mmCIF file of C-alpha atoms and ligand atoms in Angstrom:
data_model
loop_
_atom_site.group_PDB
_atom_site.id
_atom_site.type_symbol
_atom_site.label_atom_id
_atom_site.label_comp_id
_atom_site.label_asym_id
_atom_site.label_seq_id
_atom_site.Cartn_x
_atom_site.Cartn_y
_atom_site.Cartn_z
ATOM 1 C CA UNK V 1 -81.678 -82.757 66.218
ATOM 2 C CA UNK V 2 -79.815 -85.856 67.852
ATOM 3 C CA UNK V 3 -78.381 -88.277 64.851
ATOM 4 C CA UNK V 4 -80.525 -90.921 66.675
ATOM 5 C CA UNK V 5 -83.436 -89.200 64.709
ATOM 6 C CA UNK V 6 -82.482 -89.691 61.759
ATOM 7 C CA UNK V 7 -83.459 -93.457 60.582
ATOM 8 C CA UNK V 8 -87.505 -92.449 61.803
ATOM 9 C CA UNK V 9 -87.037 -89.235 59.582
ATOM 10 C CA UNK V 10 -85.496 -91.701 57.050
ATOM 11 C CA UNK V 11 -87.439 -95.015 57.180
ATOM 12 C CA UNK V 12 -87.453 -95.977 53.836
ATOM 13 C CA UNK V 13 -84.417 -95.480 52.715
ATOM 14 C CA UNK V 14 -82.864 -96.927 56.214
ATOM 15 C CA UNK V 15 -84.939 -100.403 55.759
ATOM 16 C CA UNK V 16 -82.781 -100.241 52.330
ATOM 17 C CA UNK V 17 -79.707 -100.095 54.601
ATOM 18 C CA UNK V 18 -80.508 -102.595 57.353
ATOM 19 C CA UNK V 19 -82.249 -105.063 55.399
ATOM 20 C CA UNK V 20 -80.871 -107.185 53.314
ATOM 21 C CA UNK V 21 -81.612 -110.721 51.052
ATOM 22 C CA UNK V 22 -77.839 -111.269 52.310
ATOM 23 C CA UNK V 23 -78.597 -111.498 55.746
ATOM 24 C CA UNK V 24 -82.064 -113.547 55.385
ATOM 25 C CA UNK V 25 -80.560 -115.904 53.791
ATOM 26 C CA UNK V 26 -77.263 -116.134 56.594
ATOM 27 C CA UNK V 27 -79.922 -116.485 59.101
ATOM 28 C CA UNK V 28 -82.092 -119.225 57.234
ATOM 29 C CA UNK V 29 -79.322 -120.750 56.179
ATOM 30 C CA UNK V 30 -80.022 -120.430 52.363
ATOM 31 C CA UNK V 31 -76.498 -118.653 51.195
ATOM 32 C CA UNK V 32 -75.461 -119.641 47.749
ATOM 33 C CA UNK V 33 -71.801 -121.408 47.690
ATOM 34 C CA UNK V 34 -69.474 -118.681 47.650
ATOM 35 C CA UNK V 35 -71.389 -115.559 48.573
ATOM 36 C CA UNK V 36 -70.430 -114.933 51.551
ATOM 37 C CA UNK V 37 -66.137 -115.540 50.955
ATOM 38 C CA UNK V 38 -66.862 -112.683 47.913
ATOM 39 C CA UNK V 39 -68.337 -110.163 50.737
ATOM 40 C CA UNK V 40 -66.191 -111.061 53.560
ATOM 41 C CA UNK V 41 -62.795 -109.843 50.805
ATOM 42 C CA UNK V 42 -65.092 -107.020 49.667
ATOM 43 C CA UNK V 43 -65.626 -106.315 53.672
ATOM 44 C CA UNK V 44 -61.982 -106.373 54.631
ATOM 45 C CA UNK V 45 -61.056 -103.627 51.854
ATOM 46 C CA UNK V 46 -64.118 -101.222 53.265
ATOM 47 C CA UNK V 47 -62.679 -101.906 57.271
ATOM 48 C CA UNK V 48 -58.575 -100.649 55.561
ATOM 49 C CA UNK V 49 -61.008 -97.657 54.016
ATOM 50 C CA UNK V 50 -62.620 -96.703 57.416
ATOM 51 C CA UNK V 51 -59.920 -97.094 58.983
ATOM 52 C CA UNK V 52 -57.700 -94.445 57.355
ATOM 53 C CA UNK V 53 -61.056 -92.372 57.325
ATOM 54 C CA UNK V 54 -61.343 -92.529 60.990
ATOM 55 C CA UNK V 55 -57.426 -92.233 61.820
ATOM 56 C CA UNK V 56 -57.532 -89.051 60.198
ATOM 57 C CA UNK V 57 -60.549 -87.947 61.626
ATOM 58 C CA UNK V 58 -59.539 -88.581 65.296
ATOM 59 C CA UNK V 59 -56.585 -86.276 64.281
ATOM 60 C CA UNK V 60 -58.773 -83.802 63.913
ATOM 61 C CA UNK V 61 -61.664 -84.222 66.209
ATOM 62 C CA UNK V 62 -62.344 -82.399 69.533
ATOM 63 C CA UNK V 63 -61.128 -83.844 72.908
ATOM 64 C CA UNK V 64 -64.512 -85.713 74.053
ATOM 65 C CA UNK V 65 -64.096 -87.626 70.764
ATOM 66 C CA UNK V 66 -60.930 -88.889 70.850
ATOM 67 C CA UNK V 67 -60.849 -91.644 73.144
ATOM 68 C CA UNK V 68 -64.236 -93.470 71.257
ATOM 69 C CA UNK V 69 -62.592 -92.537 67.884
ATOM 70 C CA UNK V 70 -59.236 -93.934 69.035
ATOM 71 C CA UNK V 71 -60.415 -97.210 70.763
ATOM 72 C CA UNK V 72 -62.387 -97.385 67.309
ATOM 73 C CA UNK V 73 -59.017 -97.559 65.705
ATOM 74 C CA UNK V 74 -57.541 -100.087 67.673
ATOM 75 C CA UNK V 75 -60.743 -102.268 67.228
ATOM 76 C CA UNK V 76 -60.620 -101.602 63.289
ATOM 77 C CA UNK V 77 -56.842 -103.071 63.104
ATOM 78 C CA UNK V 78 -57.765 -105.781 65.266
ATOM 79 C CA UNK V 79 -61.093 -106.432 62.749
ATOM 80 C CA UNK V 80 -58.164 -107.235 60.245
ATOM 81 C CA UNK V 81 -56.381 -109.213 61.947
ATOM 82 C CA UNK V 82 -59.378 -111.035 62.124
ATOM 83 C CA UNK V 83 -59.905 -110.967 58.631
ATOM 84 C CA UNK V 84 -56.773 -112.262 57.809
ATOM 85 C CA UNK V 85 -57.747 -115.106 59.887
ATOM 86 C CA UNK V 86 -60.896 -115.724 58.486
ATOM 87 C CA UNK V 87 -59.103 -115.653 55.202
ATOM 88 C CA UNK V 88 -56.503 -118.783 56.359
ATOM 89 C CA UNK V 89 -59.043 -120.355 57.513
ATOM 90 C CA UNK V 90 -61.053 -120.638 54.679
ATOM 91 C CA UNK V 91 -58.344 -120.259 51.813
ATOM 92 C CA UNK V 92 -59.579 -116.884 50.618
ATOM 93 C CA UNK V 93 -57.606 -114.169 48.585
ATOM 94 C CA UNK V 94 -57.380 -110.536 50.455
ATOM 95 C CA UNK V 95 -56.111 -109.336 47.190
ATOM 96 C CA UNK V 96 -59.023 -109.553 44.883
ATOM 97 C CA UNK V 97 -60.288 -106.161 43.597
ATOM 98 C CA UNK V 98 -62.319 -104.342 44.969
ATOM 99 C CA UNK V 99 -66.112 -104.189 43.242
ATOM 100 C CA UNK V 100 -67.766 -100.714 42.467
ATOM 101 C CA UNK V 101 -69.909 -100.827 45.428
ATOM 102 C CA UNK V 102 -66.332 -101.089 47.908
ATOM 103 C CA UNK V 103 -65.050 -98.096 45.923
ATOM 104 C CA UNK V 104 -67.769 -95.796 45.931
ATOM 105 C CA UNK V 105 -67.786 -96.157 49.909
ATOM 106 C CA UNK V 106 -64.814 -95.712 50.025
ATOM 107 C CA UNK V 107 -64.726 -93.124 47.788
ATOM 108 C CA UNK V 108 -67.187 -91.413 50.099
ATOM 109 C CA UNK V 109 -64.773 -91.511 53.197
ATOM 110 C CA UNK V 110 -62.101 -90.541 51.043
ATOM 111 C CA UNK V 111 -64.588 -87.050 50.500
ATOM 112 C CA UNK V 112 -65.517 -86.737 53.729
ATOM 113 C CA UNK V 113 -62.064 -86.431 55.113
ATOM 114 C CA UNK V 114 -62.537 -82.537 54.233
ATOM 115 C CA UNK V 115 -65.885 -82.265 55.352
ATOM 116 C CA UNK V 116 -66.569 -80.730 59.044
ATOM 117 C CA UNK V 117 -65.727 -82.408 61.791
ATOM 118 C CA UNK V 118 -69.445 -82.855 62.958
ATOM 119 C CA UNK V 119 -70.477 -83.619 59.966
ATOM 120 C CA UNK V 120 -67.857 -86.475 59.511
ATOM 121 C CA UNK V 121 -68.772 -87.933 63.274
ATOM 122 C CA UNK V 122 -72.742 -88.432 62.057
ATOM 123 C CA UNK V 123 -71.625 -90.227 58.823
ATOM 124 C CA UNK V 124 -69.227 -92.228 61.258
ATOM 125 C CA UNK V 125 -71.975 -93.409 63.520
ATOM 126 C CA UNK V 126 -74.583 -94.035 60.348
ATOM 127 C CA UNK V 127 -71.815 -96.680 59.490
ATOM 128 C CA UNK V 128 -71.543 -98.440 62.922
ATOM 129 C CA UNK V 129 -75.183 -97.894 63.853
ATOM 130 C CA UNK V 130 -76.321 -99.463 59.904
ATOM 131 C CA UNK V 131 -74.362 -102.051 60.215
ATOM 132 C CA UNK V 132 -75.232 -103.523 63.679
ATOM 133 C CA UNK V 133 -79.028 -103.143 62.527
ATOM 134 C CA UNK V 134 -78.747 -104.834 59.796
ATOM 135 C CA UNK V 135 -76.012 -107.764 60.975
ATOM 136 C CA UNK V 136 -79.114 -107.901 64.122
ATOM 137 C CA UNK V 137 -81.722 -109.095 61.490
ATOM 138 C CA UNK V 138 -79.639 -112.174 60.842
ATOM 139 C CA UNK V 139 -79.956 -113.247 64.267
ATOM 140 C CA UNK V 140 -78.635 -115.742 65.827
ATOM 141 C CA UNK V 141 -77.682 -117.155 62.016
ATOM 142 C CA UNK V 142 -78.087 -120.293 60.513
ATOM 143 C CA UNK V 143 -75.311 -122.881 62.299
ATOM 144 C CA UNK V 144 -72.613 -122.761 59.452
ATOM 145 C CA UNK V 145 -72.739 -118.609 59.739
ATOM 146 C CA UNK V 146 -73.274 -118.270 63.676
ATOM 147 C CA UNK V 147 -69.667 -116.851 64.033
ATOM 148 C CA UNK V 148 -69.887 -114.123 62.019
ATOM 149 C CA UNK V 149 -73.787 -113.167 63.098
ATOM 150 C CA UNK V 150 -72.258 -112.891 66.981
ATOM 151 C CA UNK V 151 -68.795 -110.918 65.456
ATOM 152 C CA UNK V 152 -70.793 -108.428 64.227
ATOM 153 C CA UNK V 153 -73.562 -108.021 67.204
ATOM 154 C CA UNK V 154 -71.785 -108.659 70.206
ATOM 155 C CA UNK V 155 -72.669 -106.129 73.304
ATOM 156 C CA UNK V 156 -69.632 -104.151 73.332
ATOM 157 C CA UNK V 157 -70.175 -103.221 69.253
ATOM 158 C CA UNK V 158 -73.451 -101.632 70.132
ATOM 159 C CA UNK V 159 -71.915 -100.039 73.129
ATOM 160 C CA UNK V 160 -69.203 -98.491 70.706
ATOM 161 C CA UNK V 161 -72.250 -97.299 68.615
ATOM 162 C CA UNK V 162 -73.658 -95.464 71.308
ATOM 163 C CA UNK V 163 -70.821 -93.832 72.354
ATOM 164 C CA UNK V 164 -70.125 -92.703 68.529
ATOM 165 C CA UNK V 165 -73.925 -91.252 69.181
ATOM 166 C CA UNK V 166 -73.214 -89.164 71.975
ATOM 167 C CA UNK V 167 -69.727 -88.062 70.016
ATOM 168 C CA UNK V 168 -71.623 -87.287 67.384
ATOM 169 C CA UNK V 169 -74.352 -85.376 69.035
ATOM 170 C CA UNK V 170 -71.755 -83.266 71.109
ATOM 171 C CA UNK V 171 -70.077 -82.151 68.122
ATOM 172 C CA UNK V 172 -73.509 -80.634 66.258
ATOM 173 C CA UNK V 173 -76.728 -81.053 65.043
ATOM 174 C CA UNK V 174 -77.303 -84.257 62.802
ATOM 175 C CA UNK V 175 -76.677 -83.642 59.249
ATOM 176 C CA UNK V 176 -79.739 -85.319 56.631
ATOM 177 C CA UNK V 177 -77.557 -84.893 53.896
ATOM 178 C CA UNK V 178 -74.660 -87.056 55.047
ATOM 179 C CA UNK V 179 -76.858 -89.716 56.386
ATOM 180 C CA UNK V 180 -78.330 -90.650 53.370
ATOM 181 C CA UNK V 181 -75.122 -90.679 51.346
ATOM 182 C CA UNK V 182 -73.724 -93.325 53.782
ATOM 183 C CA UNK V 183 -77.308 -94.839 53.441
ATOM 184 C CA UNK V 184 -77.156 -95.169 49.774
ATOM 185 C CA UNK V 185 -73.526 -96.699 50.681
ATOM 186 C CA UNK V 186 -74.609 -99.221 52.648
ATOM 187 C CA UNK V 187 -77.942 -100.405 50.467
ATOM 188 C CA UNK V 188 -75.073 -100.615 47.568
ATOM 189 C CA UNK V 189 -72.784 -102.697 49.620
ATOM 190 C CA UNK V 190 -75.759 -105.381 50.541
ATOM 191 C CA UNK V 191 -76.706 -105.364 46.895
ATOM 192 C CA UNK V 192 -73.290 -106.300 45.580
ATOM 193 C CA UNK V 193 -73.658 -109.239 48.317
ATOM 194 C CA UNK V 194 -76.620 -110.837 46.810
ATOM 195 C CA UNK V 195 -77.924 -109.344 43.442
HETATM 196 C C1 LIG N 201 -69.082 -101.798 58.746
HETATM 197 C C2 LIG N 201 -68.490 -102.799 57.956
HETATM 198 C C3 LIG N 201 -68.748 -101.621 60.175
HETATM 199 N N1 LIG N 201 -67.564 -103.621 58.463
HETATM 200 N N2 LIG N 201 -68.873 -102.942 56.660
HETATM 201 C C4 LIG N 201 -69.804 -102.114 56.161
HETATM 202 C C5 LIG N 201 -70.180 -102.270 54.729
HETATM 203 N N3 LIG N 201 -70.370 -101.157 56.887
HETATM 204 C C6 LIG N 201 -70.019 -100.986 58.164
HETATM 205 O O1 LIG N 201 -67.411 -101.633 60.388
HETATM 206 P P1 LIG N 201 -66.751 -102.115 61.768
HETATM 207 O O2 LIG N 201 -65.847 -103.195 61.344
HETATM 208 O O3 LIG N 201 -67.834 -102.556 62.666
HETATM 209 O O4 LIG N 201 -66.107 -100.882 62.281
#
């Protein structure tokens, strides 16, 4: 089964994932003061977390994954640089703790670092491919949140997703049981944005 099966096998638990009152409310404009500087930190810890997930994982993966795992890489340290210039900009603290939600995902990465390669590629993917879906339903963003709406959808992020897919899919059949643990990760993380 190709891992692009999985959110119709999935739906209800995926519209958990990709839907959020956090992003209605960035695209109608409706955020309360605040809420989205406390994700943004919380978002810049999980990026450091997938990022020493992934590094390790294109150590390990097979050849026709390494260069979209690698360029993945690259683009993850440049996402925080970025951070740390959305954090200038707008006077916030990288250094705040993370919340439970931040370390149970990452806490998940942390466990899939010894799980097959495969395996690891489809959880990979459920991570890009979640978030773009869900960052999609805030389109185009209320004015004041534009910036980050188009960060997080522009064309070449949902090319990167599709070539995760076709990494994924070369390396194995699409794993249930991993989706919906990064599934449950991502509904978490969307709940600790707006309660
Ligand atoms: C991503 C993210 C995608 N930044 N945050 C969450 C909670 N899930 C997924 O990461 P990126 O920065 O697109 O690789």
């Amino acid at each position: 089964m190709p891992v692009a099966e999985l959110p119709s096998r999935h739906p209800d638990a995926w519209r958990g994932a990709t839907t959020s009152p956090f992003l209605d409310a960035v695209r109608d404009g409706t955020l309360p003061a605040g809420a989205l500087d406390t994700w943004l930190v919380q978002d810049a810890h999980f990026v450091a977390d997938l990022l020493r997930f992934q590094a390790r994982l294109l150590a390990r993966a097979p050849r026709p994954a390494q260069a979209v795992l690698a360029g993945g890489c690259v683009a993850l340290v440049e996402e925080l640089d970025w951070f740390t210039r959305v954090a200038a900009e707008r006077g916030l603290d990288l250094a705040v703790p993370r919340l439970p939600a931040t370390i149970a995902y990452g806490d998940l990465l942390y466990r899939l670092d010894a799980a097959d390669v495969g395996v690891a590629l489809t959880a990979l993917w459920a991570v890009e491919r979640a978030y773009l879906d869900a960052w999609s339903t805030a389109r185009p963003g209320a004015p004041q949140y534009r910036q980050f709406v188009e960060h997080w959808t522009v064309p070449g992020f949902a090319a990167y997703v599709a070539a995760l897919e076709a990494a994924a899919d070369e390396a194995g059949p699409a794993d249930d049981a991993v989706f919906l643990e990064v599934v449950a990760a991502e509904t978490a993380f969307w709940e600790t944005a707006l309660p």
